[in-house]
PDB file of C-alpha atoms in Angstrom:
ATOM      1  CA  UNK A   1      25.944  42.454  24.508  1.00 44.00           C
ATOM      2  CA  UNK A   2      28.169  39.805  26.380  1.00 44.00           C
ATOM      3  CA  UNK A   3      25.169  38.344  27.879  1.00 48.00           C
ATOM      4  CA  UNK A   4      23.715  37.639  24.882  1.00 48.00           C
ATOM      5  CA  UNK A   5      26.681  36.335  23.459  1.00 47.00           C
ATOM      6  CA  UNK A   6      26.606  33.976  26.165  1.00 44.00           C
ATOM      7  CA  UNK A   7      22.841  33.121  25.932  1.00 43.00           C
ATOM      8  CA  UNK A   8      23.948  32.028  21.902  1.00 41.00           C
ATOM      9  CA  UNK A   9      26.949  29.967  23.054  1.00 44.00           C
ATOM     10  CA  UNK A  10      23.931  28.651  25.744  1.00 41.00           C
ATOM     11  CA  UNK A  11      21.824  27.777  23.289  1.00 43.00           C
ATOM     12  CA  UNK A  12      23.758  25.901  20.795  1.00 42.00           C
ATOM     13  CA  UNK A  13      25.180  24.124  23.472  1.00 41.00           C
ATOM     14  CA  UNK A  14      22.066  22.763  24.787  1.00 40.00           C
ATOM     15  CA  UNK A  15      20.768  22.416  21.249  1.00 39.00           C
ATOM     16  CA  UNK A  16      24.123  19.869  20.602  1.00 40.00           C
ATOM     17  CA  UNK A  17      23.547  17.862  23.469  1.00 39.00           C
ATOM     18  CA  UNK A  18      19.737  17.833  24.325  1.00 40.00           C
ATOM     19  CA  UNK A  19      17.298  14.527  24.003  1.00 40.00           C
ATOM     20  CA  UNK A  20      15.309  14.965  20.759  1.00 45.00           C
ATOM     21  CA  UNK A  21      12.244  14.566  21.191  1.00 49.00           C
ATOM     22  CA  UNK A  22      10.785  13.479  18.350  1.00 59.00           C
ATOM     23  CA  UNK A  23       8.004  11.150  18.349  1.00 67.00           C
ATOM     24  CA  UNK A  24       7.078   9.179  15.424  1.00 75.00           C
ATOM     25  CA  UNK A  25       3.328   7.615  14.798  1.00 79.00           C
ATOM     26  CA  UNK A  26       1.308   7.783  11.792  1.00 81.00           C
ATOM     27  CA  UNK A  27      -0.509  11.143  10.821  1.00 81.00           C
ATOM     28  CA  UNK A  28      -3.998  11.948   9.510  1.00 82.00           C
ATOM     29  CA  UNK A  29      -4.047  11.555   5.399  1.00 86.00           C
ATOM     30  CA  UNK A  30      -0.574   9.920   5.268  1.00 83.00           C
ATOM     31  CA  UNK A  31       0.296   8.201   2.290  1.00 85.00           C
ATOM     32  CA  UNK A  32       4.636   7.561   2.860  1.00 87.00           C
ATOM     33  CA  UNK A  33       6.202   5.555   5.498  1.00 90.00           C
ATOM     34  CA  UNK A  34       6.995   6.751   8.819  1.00 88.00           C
ATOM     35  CA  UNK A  35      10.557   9.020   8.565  1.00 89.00           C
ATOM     36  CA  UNK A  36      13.269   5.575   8.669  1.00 91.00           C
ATOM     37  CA  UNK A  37      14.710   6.044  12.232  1.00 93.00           C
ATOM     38  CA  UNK A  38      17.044   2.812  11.496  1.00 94.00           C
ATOM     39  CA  UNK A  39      19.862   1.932   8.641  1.00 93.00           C
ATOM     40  CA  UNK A  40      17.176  -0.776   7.365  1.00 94.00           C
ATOM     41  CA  UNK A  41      14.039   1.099   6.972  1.00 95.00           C
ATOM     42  CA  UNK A  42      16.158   3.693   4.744  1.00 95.00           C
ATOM     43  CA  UNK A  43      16.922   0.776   2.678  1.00 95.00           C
ATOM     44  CA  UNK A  44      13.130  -0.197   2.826  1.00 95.00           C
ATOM     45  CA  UNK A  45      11.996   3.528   1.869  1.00 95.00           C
ATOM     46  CA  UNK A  46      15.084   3.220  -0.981  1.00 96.00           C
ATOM     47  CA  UNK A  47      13.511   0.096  -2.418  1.00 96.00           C
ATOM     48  CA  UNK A  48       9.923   1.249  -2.329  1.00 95.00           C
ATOM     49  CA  UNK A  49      10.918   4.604  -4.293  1.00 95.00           C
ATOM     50  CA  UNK A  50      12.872   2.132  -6.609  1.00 96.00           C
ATOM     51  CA  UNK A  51      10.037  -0.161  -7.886  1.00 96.00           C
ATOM     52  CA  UNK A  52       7.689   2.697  -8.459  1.00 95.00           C
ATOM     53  CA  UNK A  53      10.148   3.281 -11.515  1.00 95.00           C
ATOM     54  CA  UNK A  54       8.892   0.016 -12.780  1.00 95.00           C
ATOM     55  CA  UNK A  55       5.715  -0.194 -11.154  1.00 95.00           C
ATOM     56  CA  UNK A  56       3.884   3.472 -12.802  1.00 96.00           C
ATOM     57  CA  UNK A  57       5.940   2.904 -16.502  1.00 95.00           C
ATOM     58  CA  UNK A  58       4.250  -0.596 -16.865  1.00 94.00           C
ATOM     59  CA  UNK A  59       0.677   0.592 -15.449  1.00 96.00           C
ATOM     60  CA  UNK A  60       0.640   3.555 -17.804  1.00 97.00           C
ATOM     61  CA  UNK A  61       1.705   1.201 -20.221  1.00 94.00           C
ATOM     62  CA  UNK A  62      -0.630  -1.790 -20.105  1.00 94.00           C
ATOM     63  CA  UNK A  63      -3.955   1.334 -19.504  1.00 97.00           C
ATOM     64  CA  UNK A  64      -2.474   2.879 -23.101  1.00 97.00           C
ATOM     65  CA  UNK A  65      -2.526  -0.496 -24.311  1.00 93.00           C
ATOM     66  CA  UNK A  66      -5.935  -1.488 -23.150  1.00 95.00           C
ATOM     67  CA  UNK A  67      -7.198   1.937 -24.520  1.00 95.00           C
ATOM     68  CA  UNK A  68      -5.560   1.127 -27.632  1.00 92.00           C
ATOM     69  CA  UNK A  69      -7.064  -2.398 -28.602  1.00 88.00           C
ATOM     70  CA  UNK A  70     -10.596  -1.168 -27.155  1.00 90.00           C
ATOM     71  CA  UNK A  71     -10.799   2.095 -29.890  1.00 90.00           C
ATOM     72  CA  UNK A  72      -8.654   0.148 -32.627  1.00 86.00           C
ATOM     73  CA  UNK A  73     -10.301  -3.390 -32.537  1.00 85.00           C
ATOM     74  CA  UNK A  74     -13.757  -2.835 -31.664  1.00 85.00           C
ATOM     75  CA  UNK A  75     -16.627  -4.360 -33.693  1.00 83.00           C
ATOM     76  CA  UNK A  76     -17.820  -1.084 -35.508  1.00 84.00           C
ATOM     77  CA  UNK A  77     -13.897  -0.441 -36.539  1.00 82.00           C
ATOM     78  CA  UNK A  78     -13.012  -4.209 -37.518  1.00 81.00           C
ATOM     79  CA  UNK A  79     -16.667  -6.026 -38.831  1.00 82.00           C
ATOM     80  CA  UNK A  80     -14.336  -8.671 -40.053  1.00 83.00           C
ATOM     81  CA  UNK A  81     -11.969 -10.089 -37.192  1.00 80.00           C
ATOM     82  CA  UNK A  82      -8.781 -10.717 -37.400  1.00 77.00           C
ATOM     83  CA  UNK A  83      -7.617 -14.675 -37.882  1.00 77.00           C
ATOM     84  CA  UNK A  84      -4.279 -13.824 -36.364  1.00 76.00           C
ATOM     85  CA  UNK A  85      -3.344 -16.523 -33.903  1.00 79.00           C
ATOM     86  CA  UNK A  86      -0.015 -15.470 -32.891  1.00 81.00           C
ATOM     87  CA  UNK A  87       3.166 -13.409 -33.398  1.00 84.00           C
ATOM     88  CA  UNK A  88       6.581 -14.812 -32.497  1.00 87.00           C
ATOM     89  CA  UNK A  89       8.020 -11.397 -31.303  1.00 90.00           C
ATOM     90  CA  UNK A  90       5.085 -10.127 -29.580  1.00 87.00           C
ATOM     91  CA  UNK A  91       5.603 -13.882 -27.378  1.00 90.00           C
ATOM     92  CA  UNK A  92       9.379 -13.551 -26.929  1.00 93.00           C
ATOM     93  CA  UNK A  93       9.181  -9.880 -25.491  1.00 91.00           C
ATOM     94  CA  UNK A  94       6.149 -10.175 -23.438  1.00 90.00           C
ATOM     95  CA  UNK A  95       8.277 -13.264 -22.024  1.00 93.00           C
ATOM     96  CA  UNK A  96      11.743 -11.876 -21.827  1.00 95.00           C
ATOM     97  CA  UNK A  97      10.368  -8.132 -20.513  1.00 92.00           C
ATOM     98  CA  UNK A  98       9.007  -9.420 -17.465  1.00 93.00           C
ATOM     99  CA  UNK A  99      11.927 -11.300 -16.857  1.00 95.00           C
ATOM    100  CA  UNK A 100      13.997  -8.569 -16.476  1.00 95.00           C
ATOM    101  CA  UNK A 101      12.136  -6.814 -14.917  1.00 95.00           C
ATOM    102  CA  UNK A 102      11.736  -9.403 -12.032  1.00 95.00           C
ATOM    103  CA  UNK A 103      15.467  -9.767 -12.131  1.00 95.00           C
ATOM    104  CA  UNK A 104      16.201  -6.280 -11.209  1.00 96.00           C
ATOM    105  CA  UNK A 105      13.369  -6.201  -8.519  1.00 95.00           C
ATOM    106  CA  UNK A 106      14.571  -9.001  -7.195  1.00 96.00           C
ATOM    107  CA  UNK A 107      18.731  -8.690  -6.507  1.00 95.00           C
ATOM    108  CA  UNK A 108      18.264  -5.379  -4.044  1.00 95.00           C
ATOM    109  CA  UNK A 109      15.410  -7.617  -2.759  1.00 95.00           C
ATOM    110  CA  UNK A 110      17.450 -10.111  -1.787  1.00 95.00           C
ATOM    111  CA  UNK A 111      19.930  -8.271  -0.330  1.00 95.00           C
ATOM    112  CA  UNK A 112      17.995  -6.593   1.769  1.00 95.00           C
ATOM    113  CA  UNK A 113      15.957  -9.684   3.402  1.00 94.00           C
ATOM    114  CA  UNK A 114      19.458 -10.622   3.848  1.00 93.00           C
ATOM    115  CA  UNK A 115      20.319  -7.398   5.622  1.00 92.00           C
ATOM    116  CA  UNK A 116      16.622  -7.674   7.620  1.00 92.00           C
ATOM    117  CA  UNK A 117      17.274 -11.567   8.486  1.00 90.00           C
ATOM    118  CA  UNK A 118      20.580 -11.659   9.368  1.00 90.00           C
ATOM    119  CA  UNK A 119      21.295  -9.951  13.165  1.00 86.00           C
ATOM    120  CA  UNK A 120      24.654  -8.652  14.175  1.00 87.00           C
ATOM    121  CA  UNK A 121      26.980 -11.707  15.890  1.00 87.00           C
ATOM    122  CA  UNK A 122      27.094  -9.418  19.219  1.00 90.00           C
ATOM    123  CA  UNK A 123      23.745  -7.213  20.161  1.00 93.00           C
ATOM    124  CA  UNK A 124      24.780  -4.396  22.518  1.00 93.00           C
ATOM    125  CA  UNK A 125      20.678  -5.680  24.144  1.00 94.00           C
ATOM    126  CA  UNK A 126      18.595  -8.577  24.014  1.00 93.00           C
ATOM    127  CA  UNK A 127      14.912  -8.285  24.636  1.00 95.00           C
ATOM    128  CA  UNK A 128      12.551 -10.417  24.767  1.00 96.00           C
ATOM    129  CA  UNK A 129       9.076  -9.276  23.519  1.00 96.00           C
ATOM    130  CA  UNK A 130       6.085 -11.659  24.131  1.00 97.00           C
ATOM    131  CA  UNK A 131       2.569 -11.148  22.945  1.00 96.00           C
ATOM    132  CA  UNK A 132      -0.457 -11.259  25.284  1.00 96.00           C
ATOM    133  CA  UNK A 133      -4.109 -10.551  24.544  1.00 93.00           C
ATOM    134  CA  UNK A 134      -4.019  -7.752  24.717  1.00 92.00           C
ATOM    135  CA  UNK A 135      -0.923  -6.125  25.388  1.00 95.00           C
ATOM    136  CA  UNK A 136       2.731  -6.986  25.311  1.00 97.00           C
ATOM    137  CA  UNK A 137       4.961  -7.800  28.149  1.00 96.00           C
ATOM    138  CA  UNK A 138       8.719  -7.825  27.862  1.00 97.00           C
ATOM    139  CA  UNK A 139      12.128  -9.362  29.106  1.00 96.00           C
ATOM    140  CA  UNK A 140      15.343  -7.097  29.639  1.00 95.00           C
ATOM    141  CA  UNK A 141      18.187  -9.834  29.451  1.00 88.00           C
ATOM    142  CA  UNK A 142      20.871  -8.049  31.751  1.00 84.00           C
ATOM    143  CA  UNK A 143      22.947  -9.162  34.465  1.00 75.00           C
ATOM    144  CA  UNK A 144      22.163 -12.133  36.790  1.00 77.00           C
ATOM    145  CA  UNK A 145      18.033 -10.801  37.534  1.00 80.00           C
ATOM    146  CA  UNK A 146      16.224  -9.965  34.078  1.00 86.00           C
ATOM    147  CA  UNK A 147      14.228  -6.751  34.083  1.00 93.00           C
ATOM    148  CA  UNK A 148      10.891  -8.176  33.354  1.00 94.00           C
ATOM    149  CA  UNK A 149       7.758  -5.408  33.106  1.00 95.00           C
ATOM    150  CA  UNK A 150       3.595  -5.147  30.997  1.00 95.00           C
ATOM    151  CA  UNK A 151       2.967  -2.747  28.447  1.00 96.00           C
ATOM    152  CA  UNK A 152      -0.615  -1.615  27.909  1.00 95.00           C
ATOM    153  CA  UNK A 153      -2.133   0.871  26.076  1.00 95.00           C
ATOM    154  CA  UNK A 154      -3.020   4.043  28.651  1.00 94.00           C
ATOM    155  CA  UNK A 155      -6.445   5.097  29.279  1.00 92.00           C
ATOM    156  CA  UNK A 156      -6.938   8.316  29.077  1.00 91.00           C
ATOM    157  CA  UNK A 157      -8.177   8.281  32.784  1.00 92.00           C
ATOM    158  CA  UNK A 158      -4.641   7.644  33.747  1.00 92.00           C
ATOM    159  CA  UNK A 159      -2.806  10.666  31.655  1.00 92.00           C
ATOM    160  CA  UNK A 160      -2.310  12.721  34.579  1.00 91.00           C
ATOM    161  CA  UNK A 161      -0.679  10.334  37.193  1.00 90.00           C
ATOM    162  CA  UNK A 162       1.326   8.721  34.353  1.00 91.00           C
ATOM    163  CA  UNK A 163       2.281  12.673  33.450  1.00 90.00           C
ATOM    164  CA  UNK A 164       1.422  11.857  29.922  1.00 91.00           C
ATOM    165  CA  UNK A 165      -1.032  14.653  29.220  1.00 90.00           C
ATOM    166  CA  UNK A 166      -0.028  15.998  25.862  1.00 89.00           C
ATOM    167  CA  UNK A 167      -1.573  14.019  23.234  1.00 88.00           C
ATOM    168  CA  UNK A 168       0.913  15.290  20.336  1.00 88.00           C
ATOM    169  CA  UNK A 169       3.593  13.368  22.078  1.00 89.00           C
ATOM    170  CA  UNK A 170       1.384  10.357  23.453  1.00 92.00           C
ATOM    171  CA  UNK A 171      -1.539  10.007  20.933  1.00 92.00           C
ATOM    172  CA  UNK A 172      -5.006   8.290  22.184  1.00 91.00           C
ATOM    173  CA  UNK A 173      -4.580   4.212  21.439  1.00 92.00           C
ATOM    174  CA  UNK A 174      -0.713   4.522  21.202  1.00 94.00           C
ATOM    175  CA  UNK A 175       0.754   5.198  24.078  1.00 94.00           C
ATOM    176  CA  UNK A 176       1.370   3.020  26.752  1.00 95.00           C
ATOM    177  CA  UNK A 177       2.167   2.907  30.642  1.00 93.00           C
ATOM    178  CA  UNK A 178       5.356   1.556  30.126  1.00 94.00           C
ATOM    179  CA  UNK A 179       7.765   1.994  26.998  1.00 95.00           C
ATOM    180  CA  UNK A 180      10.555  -0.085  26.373  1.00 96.00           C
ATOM    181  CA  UNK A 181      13.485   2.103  26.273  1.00 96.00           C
ATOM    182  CA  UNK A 182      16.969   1.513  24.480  1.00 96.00           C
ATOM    183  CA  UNK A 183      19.736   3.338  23.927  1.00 96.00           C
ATOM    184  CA  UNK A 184      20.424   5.470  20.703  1.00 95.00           C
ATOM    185  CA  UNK A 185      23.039   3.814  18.178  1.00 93.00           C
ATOM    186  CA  UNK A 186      23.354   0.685  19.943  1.00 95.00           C
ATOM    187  CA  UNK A 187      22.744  -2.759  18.142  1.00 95.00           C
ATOM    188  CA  UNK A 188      19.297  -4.668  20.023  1.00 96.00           C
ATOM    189  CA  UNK A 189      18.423  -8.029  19.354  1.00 95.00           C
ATOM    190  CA  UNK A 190      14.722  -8.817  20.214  1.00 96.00           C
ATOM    191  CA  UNK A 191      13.454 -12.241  20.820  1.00 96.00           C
ATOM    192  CA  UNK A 192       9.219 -12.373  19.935  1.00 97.00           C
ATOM    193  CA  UNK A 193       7.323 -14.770  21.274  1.00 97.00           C
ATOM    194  CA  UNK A 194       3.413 -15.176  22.253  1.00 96.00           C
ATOM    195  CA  UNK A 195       1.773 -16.743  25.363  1.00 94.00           C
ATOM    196  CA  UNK A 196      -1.686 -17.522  23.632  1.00 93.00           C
ATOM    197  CA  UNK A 197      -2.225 -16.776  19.973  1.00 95.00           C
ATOM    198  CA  UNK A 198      -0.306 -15.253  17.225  1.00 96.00           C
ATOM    199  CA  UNK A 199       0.277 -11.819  17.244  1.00 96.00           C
ATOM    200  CA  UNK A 200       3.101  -9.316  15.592  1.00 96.00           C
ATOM    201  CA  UNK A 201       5.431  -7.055  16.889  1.00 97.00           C
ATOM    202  CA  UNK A 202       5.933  -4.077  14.456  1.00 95.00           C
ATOM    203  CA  UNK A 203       7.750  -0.929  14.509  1.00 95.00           C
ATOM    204  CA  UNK A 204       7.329   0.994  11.104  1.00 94.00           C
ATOM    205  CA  UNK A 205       9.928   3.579  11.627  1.00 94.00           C
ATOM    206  CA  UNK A 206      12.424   0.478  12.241  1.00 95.00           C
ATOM    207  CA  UNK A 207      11.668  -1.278   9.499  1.00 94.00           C
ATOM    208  CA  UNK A 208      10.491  -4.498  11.949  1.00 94.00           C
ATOM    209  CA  UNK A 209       7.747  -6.842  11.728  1.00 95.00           C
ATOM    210  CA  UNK A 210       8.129 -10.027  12.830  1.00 95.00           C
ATOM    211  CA  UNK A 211       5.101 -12.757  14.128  1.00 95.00           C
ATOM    212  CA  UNK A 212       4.818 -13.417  17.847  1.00 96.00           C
ATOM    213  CA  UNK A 213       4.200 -17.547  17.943  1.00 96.00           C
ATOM    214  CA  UNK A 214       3.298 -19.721  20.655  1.00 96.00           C
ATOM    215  CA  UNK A 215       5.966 -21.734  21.495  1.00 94.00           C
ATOM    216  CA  UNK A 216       8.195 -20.659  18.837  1.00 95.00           C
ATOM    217  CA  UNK A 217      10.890 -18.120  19.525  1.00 94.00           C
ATOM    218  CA  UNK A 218      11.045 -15.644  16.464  1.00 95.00           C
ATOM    219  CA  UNK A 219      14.335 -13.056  16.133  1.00 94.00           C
ATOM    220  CA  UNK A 220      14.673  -9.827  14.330  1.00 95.00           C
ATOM    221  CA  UNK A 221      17.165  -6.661  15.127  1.00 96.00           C
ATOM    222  CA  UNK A 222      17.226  -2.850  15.256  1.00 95.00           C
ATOM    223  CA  UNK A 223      19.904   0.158  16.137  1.00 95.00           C
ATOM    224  CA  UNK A 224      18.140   3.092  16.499  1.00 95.00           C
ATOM    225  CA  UNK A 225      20.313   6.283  14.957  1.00 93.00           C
ATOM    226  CA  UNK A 226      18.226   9.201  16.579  1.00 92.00           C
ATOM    227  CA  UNK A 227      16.738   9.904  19.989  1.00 94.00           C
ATOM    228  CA  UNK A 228      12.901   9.874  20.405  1.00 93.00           C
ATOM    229  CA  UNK A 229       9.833   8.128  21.077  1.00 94.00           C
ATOM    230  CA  UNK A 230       8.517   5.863  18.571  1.00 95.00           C
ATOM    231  CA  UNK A 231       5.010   3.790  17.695  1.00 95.00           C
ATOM    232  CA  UNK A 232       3.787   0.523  16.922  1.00 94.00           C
ATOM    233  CA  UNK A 233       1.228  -2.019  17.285  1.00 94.00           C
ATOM    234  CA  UNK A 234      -0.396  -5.625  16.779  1.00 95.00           C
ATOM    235  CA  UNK A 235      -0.546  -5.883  13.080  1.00 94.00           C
ATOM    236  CA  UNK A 236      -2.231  -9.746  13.494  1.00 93.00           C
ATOM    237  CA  UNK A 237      -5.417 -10.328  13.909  1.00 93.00           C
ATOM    238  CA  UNK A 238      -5.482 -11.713  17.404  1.00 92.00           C
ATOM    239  CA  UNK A 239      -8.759 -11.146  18.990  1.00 92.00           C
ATOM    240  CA  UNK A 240     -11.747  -8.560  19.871  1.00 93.00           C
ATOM    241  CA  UNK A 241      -9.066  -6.388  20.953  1.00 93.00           C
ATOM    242  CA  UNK A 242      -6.318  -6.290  18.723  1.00 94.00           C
ATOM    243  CA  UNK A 243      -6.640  -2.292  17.936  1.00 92.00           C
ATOM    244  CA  UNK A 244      -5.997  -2.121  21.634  1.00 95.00           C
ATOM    245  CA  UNK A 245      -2.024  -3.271  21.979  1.00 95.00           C
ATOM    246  CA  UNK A 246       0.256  -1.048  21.312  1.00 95.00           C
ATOM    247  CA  UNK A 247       3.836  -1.222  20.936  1.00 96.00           C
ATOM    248  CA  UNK A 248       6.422   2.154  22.220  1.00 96.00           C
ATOM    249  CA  UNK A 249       9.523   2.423  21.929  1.00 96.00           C
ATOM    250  CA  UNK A 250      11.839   5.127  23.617  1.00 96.00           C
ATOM    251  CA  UNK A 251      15.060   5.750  22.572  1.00 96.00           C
ATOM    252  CA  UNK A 252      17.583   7.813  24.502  1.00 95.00           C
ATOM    253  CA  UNK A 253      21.774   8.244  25.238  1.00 94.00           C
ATOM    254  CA  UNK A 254      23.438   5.797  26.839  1.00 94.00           C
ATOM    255  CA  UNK A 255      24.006   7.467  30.347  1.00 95.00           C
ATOM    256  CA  UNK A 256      20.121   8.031  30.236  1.00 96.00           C
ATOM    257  CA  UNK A 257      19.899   4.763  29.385  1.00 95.00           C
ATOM    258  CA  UNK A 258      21.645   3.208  32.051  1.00 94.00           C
ATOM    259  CA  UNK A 259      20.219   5.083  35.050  1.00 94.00           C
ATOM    260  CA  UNK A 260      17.004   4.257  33.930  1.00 95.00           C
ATOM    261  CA  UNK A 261      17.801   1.253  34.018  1.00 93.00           C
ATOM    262  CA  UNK A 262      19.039   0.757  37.099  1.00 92.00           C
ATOM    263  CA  UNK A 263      16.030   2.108  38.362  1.00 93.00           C
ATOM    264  CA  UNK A 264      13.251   0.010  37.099  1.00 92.00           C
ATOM    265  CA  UNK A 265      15.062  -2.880  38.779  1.00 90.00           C
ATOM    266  CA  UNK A 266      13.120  -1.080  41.594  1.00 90.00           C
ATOM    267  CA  UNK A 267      10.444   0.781  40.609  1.00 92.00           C
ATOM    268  CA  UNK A 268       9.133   0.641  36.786  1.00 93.00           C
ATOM    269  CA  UNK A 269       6.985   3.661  37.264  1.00 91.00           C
ATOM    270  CA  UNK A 270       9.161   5.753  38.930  1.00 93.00           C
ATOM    271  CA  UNK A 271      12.094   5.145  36.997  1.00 93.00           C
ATOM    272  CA  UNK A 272       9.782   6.034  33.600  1.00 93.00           C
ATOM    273  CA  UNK A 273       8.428   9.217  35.437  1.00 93.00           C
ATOM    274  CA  UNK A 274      12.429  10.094  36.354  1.00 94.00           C
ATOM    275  CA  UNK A 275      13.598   9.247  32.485  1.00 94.00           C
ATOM    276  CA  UNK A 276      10.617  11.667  31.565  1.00 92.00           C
ATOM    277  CA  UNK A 277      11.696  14.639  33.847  1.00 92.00           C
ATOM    278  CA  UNK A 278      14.970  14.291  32.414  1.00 90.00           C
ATOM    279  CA  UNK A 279      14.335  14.995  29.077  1.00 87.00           C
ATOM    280  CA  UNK A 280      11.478  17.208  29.373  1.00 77.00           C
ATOM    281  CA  UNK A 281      14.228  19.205  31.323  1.00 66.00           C
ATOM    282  CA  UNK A 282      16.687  18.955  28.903  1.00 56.00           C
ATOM    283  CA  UNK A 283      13.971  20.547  26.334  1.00 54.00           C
ATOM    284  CA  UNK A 284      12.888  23.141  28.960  1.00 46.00           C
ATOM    285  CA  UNK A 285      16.986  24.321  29.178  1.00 42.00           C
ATOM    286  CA  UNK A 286      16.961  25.023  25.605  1.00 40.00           C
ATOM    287  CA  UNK A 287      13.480  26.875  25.200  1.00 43.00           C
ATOM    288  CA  UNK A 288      15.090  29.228  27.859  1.00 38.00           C
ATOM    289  CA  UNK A 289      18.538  29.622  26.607  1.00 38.00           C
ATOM    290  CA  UNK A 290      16.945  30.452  23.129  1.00 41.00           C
ATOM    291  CA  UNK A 291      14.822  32.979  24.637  1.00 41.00           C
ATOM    292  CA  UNK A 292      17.496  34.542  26.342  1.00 45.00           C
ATOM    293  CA  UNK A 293      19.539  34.547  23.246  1.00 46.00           C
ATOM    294  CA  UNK A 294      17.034  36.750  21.158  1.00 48.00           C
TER     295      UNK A 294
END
């Protein structure tokens, strides 16, 4: 009895403090956004939900309307037509109605471009993201020596040395050799550029998407508010393979954070495989400890 009221206290403990690992990508048949893993892609999944209160009223509205003229006006129920060439009402509320209706589309609008466009004064992280064909390579701005390392998407040739062999958790064309990896709840500024045509550097589940220009440094922002590993890609048309450049993202704690990356100032791959065994270990303590408790 004690023992298992020890494998509970176990569990719940190593449930609190565990690495989620949650990875976000798009699904077969989906028809929503990705879950919002940031403040401004709740506001983005907000404002979507809010136009469709405007958006299905006025297209129900202008099909009964069309249905309407076509059964009341046609030739066999009007052989005479109507000399009516206009009615003042009719013009002031088919002018006035879509005014306010683009007036209350547009103030949360504005506020949140503002909210996209406008970056904290101090990012916790700057990165640099620049766009290749085809992949991405990317800048870690830290102390006096950047951490500078390529992304490409993985063949599926390389799953096993990479130790990337479940496709749930790294999907075919998505994942890469390298993700970028941040830490959870901190602020990160990232700087897009491109080295040869325009691409774009999109997250869904953060709400970002922002064009990669050659010689033209572009800025947008994210703080991540859960753990996990999350998908992107190219969304510009930049060449025969633009399906083929994917963008991941890995978020994590801070302490994992940081001795990652200290160690891809050495070794990129090794420090990845080391940030994997650490949270597939984490996982791996709470499977067991909510065995033991049943």
């Amino acid at each position: 009895m004690k023992n298992k009221a020890y494998a509970v206290l176990a569990s719940i403990a190593c449930l609190l403090f565990a690495t989620n690992a949650f990875a976000d990508k798009p699904v077969a048949w989906q028809t929503n956004f990705q879950t919002a893993a940031t403040g401004i892609m709740e506001e983005i999944t907000w404002f979507e939900h809010y136009t469709l209160w405007f958006i299905i009223p006025i297209t129900l509205f202008v099909l009964a309307l069309l249905v309407w003229i076509v059964l009341r006006f046609r030739e066999k129920a009007n052989p005479v037509p109507s000399t009516t060439s206009h009615n003042t009402m009719i013009e002031i509320a088919w002018t006035v109605g879509p005014v306010l209706v683009l007036l209350f589309l547009a103030i949360p609008s504005f506020q949140l471009l503002t909210a996209q466009l406008t970056p904290p004064a101090n990012p916790d992280l700057t990165l640099k993201a620049t766009g290749n064909q085809w992949y991405w390579s990317y800048e870690y701005e830290v102390g006096e020596s950047p951490l500078t390392f390529d992304s490409l998407m993985m063949k599926d040739e390389d799953r096993a040395s990479l130790g990337k062999e479940d496709k749930t958790e790294y999907p075919r064309l998505l994942a890469v050799d390298n993700e970028v990896v941040v830490p959870v709840g901190k602020t990160v500024r990232v700087l897009v550029t491109a080295a040869d045509v325009i691409h774009a550097f999109a997250m869904p589940a953060f709400g970002v998407k922002v064009d990669a220009v050659p010689g033209r440094l572009n800025e947008t922002w994210f703080k991540a508010d859960r753990e996990g590993l999350y998908y992107g890609q190219c969304s510009e048309l930049c060449g025969k393979d633009h399906a083929y450049m994917p963008i991941a993202i890995r978020v994590v704690s801070e302490d994992k954070y940081n001795t990652w990356l200290a160690a891809a100032a050495t070794n990129i791959g090794d420090a990845n495989k080391a940030l994997m065994a650490s949270i597939d270990g984490a996982e791996k303590t709470v499977d067991v400890a909510a065995n033991a408790a049943q």
